[in-house]
PDB file of C-alpha atoms and ligand atoms in Angstrom:
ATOM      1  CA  UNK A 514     -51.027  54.747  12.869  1.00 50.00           C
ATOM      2  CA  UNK A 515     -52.054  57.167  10.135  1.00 55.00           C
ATOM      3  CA  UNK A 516     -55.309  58.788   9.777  1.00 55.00           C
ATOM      4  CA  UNK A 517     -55.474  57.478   5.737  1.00 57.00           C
ATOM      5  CA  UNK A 518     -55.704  53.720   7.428  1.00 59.00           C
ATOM      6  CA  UNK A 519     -58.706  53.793   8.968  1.00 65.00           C
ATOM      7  CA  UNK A 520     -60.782  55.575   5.640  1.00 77.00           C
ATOM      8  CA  UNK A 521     -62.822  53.560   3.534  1.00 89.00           C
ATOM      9  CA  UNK A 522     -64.762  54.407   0.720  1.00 96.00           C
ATOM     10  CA  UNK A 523     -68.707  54.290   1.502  1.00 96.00           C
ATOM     11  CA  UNK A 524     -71.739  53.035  -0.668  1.00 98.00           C
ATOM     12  CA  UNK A 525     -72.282  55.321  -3.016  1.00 98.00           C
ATOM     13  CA  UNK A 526     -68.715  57.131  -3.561  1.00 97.00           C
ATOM     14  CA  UNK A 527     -66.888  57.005  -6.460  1.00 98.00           C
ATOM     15  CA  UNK A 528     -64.725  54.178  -6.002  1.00 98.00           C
ATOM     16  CA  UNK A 529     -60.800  55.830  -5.657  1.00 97.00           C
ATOM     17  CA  UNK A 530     -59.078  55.721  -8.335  1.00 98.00           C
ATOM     18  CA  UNK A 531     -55.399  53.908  -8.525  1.00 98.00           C
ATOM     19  CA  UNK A 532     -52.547  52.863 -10.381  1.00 98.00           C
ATOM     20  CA  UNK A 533     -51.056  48.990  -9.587  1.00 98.00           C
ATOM     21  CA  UNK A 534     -49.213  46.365 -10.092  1.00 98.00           C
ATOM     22  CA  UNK A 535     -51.118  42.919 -10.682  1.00 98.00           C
ATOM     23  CA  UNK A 536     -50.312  39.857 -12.136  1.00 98.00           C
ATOM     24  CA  UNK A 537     -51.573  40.562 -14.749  1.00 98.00           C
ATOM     25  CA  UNK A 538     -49.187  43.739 -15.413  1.00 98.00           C
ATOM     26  CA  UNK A 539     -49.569  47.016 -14.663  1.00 98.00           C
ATOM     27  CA  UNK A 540     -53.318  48.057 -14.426  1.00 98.00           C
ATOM     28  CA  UNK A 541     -55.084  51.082 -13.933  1.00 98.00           C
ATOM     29  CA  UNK A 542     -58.339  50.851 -12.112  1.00 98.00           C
ATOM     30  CA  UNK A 543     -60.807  52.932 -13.465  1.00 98.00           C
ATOM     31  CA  UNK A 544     -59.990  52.082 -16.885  1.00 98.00           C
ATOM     32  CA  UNK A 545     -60.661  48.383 -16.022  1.00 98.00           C
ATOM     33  CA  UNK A 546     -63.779  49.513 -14.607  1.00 98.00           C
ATOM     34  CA  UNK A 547     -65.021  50.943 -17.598  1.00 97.00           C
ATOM     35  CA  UNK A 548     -68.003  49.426 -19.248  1.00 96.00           C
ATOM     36  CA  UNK A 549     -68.400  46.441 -16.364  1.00 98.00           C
ATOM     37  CA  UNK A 550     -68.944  45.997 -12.995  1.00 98.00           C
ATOM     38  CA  UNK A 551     -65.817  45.463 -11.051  1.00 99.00           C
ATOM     39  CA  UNK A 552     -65.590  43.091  -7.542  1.00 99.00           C
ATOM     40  CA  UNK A 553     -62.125  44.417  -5.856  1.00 99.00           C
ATOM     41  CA  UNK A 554     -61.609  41.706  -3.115  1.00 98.00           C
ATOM     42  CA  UNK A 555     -59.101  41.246  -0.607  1.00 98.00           C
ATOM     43  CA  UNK A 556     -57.378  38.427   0.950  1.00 98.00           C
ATOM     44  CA  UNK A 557     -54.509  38.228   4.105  1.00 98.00           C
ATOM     45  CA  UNK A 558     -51.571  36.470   2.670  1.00 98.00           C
ATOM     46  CA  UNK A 559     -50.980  34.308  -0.114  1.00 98.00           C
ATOM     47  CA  UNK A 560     -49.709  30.504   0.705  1.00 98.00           C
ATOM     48  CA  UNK A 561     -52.252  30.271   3.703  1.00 98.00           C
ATOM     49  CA  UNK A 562     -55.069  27.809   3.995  1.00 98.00           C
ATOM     50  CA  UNK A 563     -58.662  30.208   4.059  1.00 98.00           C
ATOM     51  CA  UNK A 564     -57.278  32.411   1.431  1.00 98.00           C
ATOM     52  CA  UNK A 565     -56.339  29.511  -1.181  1.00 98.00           C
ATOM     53  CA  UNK A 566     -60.244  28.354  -0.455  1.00 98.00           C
ATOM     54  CA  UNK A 567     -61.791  32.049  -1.125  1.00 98.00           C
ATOM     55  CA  UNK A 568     -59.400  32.649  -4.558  1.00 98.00           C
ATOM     56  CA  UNK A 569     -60.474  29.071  -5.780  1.00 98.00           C
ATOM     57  CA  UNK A 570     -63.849  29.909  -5.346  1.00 98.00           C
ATOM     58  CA  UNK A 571     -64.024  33.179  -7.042  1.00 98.00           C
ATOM     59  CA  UNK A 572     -62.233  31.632  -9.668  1.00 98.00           C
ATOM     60  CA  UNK A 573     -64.051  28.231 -10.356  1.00 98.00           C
ATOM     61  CA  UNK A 574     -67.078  30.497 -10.851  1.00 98.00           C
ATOM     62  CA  UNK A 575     -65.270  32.903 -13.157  1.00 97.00           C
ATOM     63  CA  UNK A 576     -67.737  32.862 -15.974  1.00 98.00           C
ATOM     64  CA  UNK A 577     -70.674  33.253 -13.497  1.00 98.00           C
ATOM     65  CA  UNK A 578     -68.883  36.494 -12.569  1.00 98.00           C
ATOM     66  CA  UNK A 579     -68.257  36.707 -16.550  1.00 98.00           C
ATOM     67  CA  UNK A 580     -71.939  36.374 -17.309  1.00 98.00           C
ATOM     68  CA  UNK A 581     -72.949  39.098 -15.000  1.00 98.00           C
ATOM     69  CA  UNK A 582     -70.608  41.562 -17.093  1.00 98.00           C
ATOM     70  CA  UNK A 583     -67.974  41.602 -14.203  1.00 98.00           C
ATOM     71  CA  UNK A 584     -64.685  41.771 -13.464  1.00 98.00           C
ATOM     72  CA  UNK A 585     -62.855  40.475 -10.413  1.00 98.00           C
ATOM     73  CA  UNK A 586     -59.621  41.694  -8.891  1.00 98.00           C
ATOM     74  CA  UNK A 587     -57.452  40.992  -5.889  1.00 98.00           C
ATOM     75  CA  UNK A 588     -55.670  42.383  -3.191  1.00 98.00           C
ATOM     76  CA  UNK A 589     -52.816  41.486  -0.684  1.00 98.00           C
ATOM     77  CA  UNK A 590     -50.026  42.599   0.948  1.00 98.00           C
ATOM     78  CA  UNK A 591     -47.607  40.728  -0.987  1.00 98.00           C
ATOM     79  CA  UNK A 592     -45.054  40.839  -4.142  1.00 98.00           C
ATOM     80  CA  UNK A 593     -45.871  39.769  -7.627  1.00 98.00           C
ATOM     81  CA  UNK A 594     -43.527  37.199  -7.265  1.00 98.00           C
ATOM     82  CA  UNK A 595     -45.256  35.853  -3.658  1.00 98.00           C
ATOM     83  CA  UNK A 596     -48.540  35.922  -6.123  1.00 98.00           C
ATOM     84  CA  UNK A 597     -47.266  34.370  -8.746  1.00 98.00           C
ATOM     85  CA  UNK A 598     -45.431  31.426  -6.833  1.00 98.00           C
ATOM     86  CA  UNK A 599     -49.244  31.158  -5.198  1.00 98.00           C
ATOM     87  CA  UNK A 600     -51.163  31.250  -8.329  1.00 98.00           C
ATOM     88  CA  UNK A 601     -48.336  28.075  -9.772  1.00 98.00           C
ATOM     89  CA  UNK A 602     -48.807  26.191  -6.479  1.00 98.00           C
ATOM     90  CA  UNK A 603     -52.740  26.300  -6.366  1.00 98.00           C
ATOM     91  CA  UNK A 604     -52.582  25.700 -10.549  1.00 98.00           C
ATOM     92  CA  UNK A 605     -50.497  22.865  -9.611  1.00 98.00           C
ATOM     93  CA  UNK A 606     -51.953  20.951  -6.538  1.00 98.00           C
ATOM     94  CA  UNK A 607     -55.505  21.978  -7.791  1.00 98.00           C
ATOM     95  CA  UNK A 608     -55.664  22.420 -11.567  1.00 98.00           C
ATOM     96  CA  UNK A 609     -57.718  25.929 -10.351  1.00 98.00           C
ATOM     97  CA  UNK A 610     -55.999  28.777 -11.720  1.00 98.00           C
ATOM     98  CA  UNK A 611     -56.460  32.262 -10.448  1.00 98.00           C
ATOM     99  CA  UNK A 612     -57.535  33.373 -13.976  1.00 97.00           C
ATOM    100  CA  UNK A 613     -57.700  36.922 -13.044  1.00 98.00           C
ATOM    101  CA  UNK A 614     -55.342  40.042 -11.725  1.00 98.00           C
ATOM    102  CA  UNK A 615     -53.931  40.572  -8.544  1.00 99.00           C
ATOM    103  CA  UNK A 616     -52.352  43.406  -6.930  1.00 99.00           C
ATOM    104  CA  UNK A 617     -48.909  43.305  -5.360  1.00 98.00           C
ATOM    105  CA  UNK A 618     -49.703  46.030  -2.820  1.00 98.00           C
ATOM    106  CA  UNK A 619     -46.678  45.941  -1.329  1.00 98.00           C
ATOM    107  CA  UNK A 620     -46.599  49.622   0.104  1.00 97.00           C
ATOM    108  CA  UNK A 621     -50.231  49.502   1.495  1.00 96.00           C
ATOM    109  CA  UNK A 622     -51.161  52.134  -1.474  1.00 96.00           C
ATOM    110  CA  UNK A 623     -54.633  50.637  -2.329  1.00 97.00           C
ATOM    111  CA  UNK A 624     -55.184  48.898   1.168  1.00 97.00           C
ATOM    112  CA  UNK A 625     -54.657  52.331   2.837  1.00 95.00           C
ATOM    113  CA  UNK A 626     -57.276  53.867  -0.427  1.00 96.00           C
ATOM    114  CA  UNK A 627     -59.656  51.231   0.135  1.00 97.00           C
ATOM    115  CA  UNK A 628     -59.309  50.775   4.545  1.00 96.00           C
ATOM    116  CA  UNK A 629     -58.653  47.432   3.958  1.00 97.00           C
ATOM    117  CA  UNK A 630     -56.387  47.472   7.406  1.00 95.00           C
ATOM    118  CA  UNK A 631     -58.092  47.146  10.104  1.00 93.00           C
ATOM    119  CA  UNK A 632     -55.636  47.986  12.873  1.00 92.00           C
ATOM    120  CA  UNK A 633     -56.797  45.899  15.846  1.00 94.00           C
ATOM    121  CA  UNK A 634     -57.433  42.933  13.567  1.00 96.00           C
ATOM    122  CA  UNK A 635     -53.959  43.068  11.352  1.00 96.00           C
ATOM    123  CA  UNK A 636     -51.666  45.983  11.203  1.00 93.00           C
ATOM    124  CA  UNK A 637     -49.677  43.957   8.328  1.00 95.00           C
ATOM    125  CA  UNK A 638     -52.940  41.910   6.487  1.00 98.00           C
ATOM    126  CA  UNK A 639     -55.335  42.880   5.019  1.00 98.00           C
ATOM    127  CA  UNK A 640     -58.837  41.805   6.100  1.00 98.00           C
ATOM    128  CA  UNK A 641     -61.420  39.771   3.814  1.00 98.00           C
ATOM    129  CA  UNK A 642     -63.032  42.827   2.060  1.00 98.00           C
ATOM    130  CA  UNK A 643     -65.270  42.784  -0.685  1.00 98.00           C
ATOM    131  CA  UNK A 644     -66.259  45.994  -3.116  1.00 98.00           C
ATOM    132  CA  UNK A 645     -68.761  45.886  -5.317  1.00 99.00           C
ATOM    133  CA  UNK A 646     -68.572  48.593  -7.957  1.00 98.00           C
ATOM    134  CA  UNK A 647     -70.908  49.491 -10.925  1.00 98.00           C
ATOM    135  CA  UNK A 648     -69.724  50.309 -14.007  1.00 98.00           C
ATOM    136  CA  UNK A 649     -70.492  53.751 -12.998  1.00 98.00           C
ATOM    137  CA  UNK A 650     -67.475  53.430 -10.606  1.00 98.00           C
ATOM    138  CA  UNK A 651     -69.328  53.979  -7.640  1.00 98.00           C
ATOM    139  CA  UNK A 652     -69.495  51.873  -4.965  1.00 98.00           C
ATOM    140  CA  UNK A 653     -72.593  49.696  -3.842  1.00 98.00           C
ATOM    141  CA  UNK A 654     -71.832  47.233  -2.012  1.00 98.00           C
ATOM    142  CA  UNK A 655     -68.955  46.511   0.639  1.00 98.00           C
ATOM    143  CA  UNK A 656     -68.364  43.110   3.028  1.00 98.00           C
ATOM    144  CA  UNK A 657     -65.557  42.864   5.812  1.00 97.00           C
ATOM    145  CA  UNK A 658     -64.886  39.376   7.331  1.00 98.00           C
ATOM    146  CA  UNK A 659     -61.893  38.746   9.378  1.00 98.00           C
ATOM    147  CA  UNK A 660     -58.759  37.274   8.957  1.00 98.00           C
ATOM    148  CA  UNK A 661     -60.062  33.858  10.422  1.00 97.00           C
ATOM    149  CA  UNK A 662     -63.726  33.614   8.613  1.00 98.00           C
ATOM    150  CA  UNK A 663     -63.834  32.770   4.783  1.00 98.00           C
ATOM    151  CA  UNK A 664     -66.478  34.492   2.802  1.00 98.00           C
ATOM    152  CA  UNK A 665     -69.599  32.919   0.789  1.00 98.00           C
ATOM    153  CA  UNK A 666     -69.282  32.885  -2.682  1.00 98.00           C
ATOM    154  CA  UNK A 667     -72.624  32.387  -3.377  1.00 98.00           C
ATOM    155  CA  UNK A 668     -73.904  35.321  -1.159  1.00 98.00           C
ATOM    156  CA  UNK A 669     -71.324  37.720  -3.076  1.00 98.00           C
ATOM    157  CA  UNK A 670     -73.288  36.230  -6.424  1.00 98.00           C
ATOM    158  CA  UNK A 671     -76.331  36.963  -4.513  1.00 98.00           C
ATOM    159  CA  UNK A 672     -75.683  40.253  -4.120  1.00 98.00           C
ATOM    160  CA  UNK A 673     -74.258  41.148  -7.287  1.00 98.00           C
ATOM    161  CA  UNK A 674     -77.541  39.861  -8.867  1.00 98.00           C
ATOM    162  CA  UNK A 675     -79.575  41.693  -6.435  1.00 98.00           C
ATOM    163  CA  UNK A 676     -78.297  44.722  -7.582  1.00 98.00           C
ATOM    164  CA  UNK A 677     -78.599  44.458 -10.974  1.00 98.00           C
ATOM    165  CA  UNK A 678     -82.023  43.271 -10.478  1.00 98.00           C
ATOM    166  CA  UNK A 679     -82.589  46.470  -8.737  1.00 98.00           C
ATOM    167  CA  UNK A 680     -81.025  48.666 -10.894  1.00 98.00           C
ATOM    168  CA  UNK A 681     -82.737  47.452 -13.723  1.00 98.00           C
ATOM    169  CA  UNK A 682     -86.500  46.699 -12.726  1.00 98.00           C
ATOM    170  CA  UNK A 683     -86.559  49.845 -10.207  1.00 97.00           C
ATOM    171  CA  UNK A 684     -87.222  47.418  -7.044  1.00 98.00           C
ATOM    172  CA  UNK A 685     -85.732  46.443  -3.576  1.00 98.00           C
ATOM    173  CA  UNK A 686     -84.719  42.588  -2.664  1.00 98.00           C
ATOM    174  CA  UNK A 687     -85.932  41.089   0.571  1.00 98.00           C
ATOM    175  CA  UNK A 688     -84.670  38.879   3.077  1.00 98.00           C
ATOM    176  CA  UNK A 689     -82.937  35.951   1.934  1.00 98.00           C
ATOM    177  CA  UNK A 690     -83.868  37.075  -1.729  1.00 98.00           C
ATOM    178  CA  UNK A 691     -82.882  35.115  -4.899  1.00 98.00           C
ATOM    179  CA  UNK A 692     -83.334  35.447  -8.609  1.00 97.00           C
ATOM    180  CA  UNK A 693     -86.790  34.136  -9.764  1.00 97.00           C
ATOM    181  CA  UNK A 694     -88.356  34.680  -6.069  1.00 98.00           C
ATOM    182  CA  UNK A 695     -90.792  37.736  -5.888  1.00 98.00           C
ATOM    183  CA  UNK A 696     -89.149  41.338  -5.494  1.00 98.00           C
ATOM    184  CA  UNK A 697     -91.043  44.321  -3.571  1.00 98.00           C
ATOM    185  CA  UNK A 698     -92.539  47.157  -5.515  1.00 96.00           C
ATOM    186  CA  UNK A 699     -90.784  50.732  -3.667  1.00 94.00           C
ATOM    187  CA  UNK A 700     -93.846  52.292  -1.766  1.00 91.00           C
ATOM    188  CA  UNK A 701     -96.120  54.526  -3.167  1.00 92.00           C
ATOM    189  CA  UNK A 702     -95.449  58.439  -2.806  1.00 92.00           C
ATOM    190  CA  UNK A 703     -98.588  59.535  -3.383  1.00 94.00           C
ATOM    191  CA  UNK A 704    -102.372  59.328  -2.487  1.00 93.00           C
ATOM    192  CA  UNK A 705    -103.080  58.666  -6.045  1.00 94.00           C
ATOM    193  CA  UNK A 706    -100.381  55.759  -6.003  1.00 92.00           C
ATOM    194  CA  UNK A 707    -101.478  54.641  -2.683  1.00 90.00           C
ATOM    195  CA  UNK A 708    -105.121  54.092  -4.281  1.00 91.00           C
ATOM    196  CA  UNK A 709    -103.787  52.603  -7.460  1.00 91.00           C
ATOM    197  CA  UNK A 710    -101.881  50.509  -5.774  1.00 90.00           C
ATOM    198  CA  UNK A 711    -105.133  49.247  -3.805  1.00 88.00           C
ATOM    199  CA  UNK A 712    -106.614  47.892  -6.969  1.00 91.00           C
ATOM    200  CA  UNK A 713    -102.894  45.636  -8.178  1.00 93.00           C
ATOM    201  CA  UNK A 714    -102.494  42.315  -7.950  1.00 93.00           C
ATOM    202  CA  UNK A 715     -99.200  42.466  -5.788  1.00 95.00           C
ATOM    203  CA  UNK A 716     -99.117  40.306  -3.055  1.00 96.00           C
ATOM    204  CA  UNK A 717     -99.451  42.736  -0.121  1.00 94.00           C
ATOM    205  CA  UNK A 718     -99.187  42.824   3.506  1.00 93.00           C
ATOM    206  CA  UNK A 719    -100.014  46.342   3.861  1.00 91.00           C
ATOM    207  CA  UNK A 720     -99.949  48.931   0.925  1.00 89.00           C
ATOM    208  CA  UNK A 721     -96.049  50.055   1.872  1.00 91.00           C
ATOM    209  CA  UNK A 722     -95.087  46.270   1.259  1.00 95.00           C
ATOM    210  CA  UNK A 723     -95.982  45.298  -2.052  1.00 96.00           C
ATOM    211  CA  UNK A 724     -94.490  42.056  -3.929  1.00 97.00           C
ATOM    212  CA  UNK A 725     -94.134  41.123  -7.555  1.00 96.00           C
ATOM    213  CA  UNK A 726     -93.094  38.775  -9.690  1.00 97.00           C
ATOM    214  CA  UNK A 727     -90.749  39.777 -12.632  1.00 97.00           C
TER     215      UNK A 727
HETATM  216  C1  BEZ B1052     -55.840  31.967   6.068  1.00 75.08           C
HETATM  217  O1  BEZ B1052     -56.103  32.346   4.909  1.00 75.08           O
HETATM  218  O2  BEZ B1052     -55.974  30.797   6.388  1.00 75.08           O
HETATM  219  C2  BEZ B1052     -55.379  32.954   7.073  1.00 75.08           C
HETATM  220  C3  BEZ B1052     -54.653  34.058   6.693  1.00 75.08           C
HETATM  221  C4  BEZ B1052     -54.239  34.976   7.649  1.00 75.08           C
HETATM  222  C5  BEZ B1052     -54.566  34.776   8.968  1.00 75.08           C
HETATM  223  C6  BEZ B1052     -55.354  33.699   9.338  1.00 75.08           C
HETATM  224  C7  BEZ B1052     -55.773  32.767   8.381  1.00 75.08           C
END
């Protein structure tokens, strides 16, 4: 097995940049990344039961994703024509269509980029990953489920909004955190903040955790 496999991009790298084929023509990635944040998800095999569930669901809640300024794209080890055949079928049986690209990785090029094989789970699938990318381009958050677990939609939502919350107010999310609950003010660095932050009204267990509302 080759060394390239079992690299994956970590939080905080610029995400690698690549060329593909999707179904929604050719696409290059850092162009489509350009101005909005960018959820690069992966999926075993088209035509099987967990994977229909996980591309309905991102797509049913398309303009949530839409709302939030970001793009989705997906990933598996098939041909366009495998992917397209899929995307009629679902359409079809469902009325759900996949409303957004998907790359025919056929030679492993962005599975291999993006370690989306994990050997001793599939040496031919890809697993369930999930990227989150800003529309910086680097990475921020990454998920890996197995072949056999579906995802939660609403936790990938979660944490898309959690990072834009935290990007834009300057805070961190706790446990179990979701939009309109309190967020936690970073810890002082300083005596002088330390004091300050003595006389706030944030709801405080001690003065290194600090909630607020926004
Ligand atoms: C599924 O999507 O159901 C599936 C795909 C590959 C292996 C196991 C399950």
């Amino acid at each position: 097995m080759e060394e390239q496999i079992y690299q994956m991009p970590r939080i905080g790298d610029t995400a690698p940049d690549f060329e593909a084929k999707t179904t929604h023509g050719p696409l290059n990635f850092s162009e489509y990344n350009k101005g909005s944040w960018v959820i690069l998800f992966s999926h075993p095999a088209d035509f099987t039961p967990v994977c229909t569930t996980e591309m309905s669901g991102f797509a049913t809640r398309s303009d949530e994703f839409k709302a939030l300024n970001t793009k989705l794209i997906g990933l598996s080890i098939d041909s366009i024509h495998a992917h397209v055949a899929w995307v009629n079928n679902v359409k079809k049986n469902s009325g759900v269509l996949f409303n957004f690209p998907i790359i025919a990785d056929i030679d492993m090029k962005v599975s291999k980029l993006y370690g989306m094989l994990q050997p001793n789970e599939s040496e031919t699938a890809t697993v369930r990953a999930v990227f989150i990318i800003d529309p910086t381009g680097k990475v921020r958050l990454i998920m890996y489920y197995p072949l056999n677990v579906g995802r939660n939609m609403d936790e990938i939502i979660r944490t898309l909004k959690a990072l834009q919350t935290s990007d834009k107010h300057a805070v961190a999310l706790p446990l179990n955190w979701v939009p309109g609950e309190k967020v936690i003010v970073p810890p002082p660095k300083t005596v002088d903040e330390m004091e300050e932050r003595e006389k706030s009204d944030y709801e405080m267990m001690d003065f290194y955790l600090a909630k607020k509302d926004l």
